[in-house]
Coordinates of C-alpha atoms in Angstrom, one line a residue:
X1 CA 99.1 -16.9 41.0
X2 CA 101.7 -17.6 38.5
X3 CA 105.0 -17.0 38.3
X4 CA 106.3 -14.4 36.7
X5 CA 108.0 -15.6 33.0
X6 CA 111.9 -15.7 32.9
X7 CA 113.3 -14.2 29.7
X8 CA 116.8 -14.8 29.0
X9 CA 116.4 -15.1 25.1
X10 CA 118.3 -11.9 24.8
X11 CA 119.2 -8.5 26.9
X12 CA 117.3 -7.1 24.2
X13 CA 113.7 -7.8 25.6
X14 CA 114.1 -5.3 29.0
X15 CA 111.0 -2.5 29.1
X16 CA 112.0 0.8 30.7
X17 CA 111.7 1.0 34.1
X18 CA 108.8 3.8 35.7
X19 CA 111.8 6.0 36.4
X20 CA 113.1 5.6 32.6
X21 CA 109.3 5.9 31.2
X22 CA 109.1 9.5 33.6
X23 CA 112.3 10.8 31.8
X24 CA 110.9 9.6 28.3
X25 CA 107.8 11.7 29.5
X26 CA 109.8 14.9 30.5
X27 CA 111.7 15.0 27.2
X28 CA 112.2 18.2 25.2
X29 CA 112.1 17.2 21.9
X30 CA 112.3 18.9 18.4
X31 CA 112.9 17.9 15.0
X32 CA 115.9 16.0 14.7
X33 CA 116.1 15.7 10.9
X34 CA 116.8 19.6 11.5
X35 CA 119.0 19.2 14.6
X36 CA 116.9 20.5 16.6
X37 CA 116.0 18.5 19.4
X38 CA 118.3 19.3 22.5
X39 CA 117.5 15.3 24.1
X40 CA 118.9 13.9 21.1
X41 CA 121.9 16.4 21.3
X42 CA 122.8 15.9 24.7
X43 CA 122.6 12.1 24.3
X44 CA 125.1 12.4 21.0
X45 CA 127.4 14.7 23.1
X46 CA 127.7 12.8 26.5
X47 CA 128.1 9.5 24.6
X48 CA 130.7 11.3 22.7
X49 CA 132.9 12.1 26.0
X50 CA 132.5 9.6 28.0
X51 CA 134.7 7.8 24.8
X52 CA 136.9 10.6 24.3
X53 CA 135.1 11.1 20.5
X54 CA 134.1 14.3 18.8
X55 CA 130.1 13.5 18.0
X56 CA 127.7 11.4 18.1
X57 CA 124.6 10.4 15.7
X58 CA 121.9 8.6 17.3
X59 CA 120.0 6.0 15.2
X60 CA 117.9 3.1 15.6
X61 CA 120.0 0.3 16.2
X62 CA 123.5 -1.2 16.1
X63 CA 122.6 -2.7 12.5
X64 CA 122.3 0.6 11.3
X65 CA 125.5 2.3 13.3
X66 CA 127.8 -0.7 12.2
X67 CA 126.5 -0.6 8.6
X68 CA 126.7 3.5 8.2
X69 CA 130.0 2.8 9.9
X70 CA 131.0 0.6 7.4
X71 CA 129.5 2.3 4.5
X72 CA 131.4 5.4 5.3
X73 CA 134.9 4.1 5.7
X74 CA 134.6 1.8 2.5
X75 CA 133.5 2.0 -0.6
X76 CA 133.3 -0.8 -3.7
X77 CA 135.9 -3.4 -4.2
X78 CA 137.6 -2.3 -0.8
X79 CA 137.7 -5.1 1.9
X80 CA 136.5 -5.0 6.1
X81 CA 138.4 -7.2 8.4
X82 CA 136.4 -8.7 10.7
X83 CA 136.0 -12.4 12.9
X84 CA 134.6 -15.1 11.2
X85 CA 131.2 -14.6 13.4
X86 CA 131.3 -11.2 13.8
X87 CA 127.8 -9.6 14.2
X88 CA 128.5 -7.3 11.3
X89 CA 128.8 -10.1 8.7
X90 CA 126.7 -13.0 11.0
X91 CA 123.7 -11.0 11.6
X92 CA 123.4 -8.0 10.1
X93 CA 121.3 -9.3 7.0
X94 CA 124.6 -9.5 4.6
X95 CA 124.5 -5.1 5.0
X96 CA 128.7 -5.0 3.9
X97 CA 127.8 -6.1 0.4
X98 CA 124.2 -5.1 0.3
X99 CA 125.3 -1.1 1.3
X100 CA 128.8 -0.6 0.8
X101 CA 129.3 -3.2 -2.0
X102 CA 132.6 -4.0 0.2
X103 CA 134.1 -8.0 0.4
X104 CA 135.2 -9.1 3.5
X105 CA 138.1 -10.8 5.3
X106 CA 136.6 -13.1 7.6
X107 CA 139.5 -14.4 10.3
X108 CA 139.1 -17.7 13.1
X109 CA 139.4 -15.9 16.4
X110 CA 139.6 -17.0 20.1
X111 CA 136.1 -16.5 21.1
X112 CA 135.5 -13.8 18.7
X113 CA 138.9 -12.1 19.7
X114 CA 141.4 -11.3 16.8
X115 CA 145.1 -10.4 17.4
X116 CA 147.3 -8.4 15.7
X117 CA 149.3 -11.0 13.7
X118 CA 146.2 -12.7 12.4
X119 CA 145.0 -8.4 11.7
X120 CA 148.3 -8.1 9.9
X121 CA 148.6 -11.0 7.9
X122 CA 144.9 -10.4 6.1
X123 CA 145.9 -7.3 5.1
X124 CA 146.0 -7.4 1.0
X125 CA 148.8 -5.9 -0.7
X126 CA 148.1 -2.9 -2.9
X127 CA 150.1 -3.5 -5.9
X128 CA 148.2 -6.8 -6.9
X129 CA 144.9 -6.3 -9.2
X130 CA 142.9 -9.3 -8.2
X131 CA 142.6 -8.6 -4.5
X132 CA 140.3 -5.9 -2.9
X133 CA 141.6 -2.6 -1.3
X134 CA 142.1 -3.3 2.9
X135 CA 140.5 -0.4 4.5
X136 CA 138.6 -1.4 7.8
X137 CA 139.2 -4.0 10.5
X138 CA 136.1 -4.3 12.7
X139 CA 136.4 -6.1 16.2
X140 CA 133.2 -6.6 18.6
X141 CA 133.3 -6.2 22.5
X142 CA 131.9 -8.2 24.1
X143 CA 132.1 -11.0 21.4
X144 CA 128.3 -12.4 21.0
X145 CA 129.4 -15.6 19.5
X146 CA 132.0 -16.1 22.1
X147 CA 129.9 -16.0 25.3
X148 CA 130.3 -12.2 25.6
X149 CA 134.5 -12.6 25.6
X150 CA 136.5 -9.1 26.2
X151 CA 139.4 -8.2 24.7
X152 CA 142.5 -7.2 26.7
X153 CA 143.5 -3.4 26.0
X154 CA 146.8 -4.3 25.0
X155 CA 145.8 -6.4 22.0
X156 CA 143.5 -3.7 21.1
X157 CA 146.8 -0.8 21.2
X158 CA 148.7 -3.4 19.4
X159 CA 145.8 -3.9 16.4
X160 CA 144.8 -0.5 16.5
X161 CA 148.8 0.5 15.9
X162 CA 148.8 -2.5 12.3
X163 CA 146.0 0.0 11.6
X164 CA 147.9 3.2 11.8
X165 CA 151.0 1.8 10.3
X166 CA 148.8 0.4 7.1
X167 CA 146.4 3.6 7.4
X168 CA 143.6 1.6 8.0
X169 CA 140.1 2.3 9.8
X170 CA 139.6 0.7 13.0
X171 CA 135.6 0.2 14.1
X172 CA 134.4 -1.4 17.1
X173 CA 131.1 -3.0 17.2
X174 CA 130.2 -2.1 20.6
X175 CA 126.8 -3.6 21.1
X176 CA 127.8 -4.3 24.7
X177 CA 130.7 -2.3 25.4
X178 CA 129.7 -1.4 28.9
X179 CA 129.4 -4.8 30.1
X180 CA 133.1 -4.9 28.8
X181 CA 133.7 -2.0 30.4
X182 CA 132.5 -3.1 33.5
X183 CA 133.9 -6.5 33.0
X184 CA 137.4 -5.1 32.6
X185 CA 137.8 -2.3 35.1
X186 CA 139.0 -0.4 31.4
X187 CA 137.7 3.3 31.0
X188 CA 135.4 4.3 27.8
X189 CA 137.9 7.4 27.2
X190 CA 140.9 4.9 26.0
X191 CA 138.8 3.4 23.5
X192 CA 138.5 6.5 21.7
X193 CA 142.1 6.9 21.7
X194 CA 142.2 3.9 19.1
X195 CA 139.4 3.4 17.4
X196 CA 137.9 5.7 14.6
X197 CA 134.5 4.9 15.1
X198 CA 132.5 2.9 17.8
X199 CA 129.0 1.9 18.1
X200 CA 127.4 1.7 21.2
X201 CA 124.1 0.1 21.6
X202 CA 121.7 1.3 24.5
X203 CA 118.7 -1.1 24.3
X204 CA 120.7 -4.1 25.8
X205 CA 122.5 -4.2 29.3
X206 CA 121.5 -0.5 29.8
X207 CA 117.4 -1.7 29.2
X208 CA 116.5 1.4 27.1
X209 CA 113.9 0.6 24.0
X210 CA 115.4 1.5 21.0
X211 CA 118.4 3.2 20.0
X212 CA 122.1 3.1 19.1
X213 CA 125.0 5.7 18.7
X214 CA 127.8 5.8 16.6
X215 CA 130.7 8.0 17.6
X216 CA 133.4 9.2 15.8
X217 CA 135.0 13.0 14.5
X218 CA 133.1 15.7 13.6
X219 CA 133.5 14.9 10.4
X220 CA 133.2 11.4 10.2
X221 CA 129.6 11.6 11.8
X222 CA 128.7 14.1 9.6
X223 CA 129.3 12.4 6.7
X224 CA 127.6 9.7 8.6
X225 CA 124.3 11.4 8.8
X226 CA 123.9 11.9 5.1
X227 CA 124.2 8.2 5.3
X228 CA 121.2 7.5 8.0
X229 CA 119.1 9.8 5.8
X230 CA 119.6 7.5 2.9
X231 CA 118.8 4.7 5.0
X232 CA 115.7 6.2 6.5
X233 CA 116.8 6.5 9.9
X234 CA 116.2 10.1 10.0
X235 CA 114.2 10.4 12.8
X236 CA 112.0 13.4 13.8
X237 CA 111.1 14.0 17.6
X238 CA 113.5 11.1 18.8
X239 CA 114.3 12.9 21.9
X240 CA 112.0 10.6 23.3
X241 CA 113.6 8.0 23.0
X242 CA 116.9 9.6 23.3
X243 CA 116.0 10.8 27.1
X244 CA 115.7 6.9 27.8
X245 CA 119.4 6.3 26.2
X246 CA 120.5 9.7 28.8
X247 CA 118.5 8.0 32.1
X248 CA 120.6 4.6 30.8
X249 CA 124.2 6.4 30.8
X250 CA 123.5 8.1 34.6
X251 CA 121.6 4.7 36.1
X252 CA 122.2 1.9 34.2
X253 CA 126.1 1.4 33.6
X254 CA 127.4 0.1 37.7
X255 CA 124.4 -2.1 37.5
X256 CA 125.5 -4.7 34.9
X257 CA 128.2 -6.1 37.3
X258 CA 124.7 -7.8 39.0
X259 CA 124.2 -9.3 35.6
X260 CA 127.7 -10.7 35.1
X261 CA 127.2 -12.2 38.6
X262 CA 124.0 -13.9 38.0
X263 CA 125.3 -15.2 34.6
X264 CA 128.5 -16.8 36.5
X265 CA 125.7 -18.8 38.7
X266 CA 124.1 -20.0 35.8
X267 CA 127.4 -20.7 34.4
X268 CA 128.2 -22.8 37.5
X269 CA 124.5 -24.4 37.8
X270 CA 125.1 -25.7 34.2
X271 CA 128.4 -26.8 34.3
X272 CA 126.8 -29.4 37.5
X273 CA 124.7 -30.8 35.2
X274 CA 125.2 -34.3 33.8
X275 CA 123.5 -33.4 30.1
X276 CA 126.0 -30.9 29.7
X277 CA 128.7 -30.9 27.2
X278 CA 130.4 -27.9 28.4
X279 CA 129.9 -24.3 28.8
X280 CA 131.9 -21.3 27.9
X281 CA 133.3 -18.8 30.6
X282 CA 130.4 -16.3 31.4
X283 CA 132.8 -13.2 31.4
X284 CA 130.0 -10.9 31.0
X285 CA 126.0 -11.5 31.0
X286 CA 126.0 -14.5 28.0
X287 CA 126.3 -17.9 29.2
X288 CA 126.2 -20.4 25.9
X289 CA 126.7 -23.8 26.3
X290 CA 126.6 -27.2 24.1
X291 CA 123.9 -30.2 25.5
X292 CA 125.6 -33.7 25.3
X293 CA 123.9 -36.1 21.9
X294 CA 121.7 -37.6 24.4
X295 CA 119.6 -34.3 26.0
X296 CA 117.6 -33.2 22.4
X297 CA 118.0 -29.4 22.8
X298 CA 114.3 -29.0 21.4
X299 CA 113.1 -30.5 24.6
X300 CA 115.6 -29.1 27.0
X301 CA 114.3 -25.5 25.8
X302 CA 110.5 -26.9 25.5
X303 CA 110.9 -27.8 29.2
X304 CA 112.1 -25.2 30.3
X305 CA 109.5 -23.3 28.3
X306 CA 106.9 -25.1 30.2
X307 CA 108.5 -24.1 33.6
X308 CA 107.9 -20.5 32.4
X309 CA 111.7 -19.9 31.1
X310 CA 112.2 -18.9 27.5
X311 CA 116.0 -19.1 26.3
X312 CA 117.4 -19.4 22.4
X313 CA 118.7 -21.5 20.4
X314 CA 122.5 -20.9 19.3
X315 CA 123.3 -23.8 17.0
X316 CA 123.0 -27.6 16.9
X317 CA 123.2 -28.4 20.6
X318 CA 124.1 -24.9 21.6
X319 CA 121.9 -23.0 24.0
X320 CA 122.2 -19.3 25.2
X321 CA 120.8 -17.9 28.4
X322 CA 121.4 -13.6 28.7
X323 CA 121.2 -11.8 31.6
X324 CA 119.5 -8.7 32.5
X325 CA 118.0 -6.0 34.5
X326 CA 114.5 -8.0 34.0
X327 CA 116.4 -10.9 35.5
X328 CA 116.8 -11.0 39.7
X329 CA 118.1 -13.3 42.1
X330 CA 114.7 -15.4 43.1
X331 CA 114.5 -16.0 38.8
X332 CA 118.0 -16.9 38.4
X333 CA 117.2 -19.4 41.7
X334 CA 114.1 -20.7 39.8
X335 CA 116.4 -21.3 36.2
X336 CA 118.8 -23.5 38.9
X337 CA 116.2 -25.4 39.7
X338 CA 114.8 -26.4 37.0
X339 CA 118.2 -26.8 34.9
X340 CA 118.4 -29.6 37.8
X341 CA 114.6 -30.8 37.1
X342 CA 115.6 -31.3 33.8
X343 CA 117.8 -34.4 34.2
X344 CA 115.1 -35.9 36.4
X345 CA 112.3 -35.1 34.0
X346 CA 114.0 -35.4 30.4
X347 CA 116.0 -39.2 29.5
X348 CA 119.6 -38.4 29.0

């Protein structure tokens, strides 16, 4: 028999769980377009509390929350603050010009972290024609691009007060906020004491199929939903899918420290290795690393592919491995292993 295959491409690829599938299955649902399914409801509301926020609209994915976001706190020749490889302007298709017709302020952070200085010192003054109108900083937590990095809460009170001083929005892409969260030992209620808006993805670390929600006022989101309409992510009996983001919230959270463990002994299992350059502190469930000139990363991914391990490429060299509730002990055993056949197998 073979063994089963190892996917650490991205937390992305998890399938609900029987238990998750059975709550999908008990759903009430109605037609959300017409607020009138209570699972969609009761998904917008408890993600709404547990970060001290108004409301909630629940929408496909994090592309869409960060770009209605965006959209709504902007609008054309106005500027967004953000990292230089932010997911909002990295990989979300070019959305901040395509939607909101908005430039943006791209900053060189520390692993995807920004501080308030570099915040302030972006901002464009308003008396001066030429520049666009400042009116959103965006930060991500965790950081993708830096190896799923956490910011400390005191940079975010002392960004988040440059924002209220220069009446500013303040978003957080929160694609994996509860790995931060659970990283940190912070609680989700401060966050929504500074930020105006958070999106919260559920169909990573909490392993649901679909869905994001962005929080924010009462107002705010429904402005917001206007927005989703026009985007086509009006969706009908989503209460479905919305009872797999609910099962997520009550099972799924305390279970992500198991992730960040196994990503710290893939993070040590790498850093043994002789083809590699270096790897960046697995803080959360992202372990990205560079191979040294002389270990082709086609082939190091190819072989691994061959031993039934699929990981992505991040870059010339640059390799990341994400771990997830798909992922146990005995695989993250079998990715050691062969991390150590590699040297023997590949020249390098």
């Amino acid at each position: 028999m073979s063994l089963p295959t190892i996917d650490l491409r991205s937390d992305t690829v998890t399938r609900p769980t029987p238990a998750m599938l059975e709550a999908m299955f008990q759903a009430q649902v109605g037609d959300d377009v017409y607020g009138e399914d209570p699972t969609v409801r009761a998904l917008e509301e408890q993600a709404a509390a547990r970060f001290g926020l108004e409301a909630g609209l629940f929408c496909p994915s994090g592309t869409m929350t960060n770009q209605i976001a965006i959209k709504a706190h902007t609008e054309p020749l106005s500027e967004v603050i953000c990292e230089q490889t932010a997911h909002v302007y990295l990989w979300e298709v070019g959305g901040i010009a395509f939607h909101s017709g908005a430039s943006v302020a791209l900053l060189p952070g520390d692993r995807g972290r920004l501080t308030a200085a570099q915040v302030e010192a972006a901002i464009r003054p308003l008396d001066n024609v030429h520049y666009p109108d400042t009116r959103l900083i965006c930060l991500e937590n965790t950081h993708n691009r830096g190896g799923g990095s956490c910011y400390a809460m005191d940079e975010i009170t002392a960004i988040a007060d440059v924002a209220q001083r220069h009446n500013l929005a303040l978003h957080l892409d929160g694609a994996r906020i509860f790995n931060a969260l659970v990283a940190t030992g912070q609680r989700a209620e401060d966050y929504g004491k500074y930020f105006d808006t958070i999106s919260v993805c559920l169909s990573k670390g909490l392993g649901t199929p679909v869905g994001s929600v962005l929080l924010g006022s009462k107002a705010f989101i429904h402005k917001c939903r206007r927005i989703r309409k026009a985007m086509g992510g009006g969706m009908r009996q989503a209460g479905f899918l919305a009872a797999a983001g609910l099962y997520a919230l009550e099972h799924n959270v305390d279970r992500l420290a198991d992730d960040h463990r196994r990503a710290r002994q893939l993070g040590d299992a790498l850093a043994a290795q002789p083809y590699t350059e270096f790897v960046l502190p697995p803080d959360t469930n992202l372990v990205i690393f560079k191979l040294k000139p002389e270990m082709p990363a086609d082939a190091f991914l190819q072989h691994l592919e061959q031993q039934g391990i699929r990981a992505s490429s991040f870059g010339p060299q640059m390799i990341r491995f994400v771990t997830h509730l798909d992922v146990d002990d005995a695989m993250v055993q079998r990715v050691a292993e062969a991390l150590t056949d590699v040297a023997v197998s590949l020249p390098g």
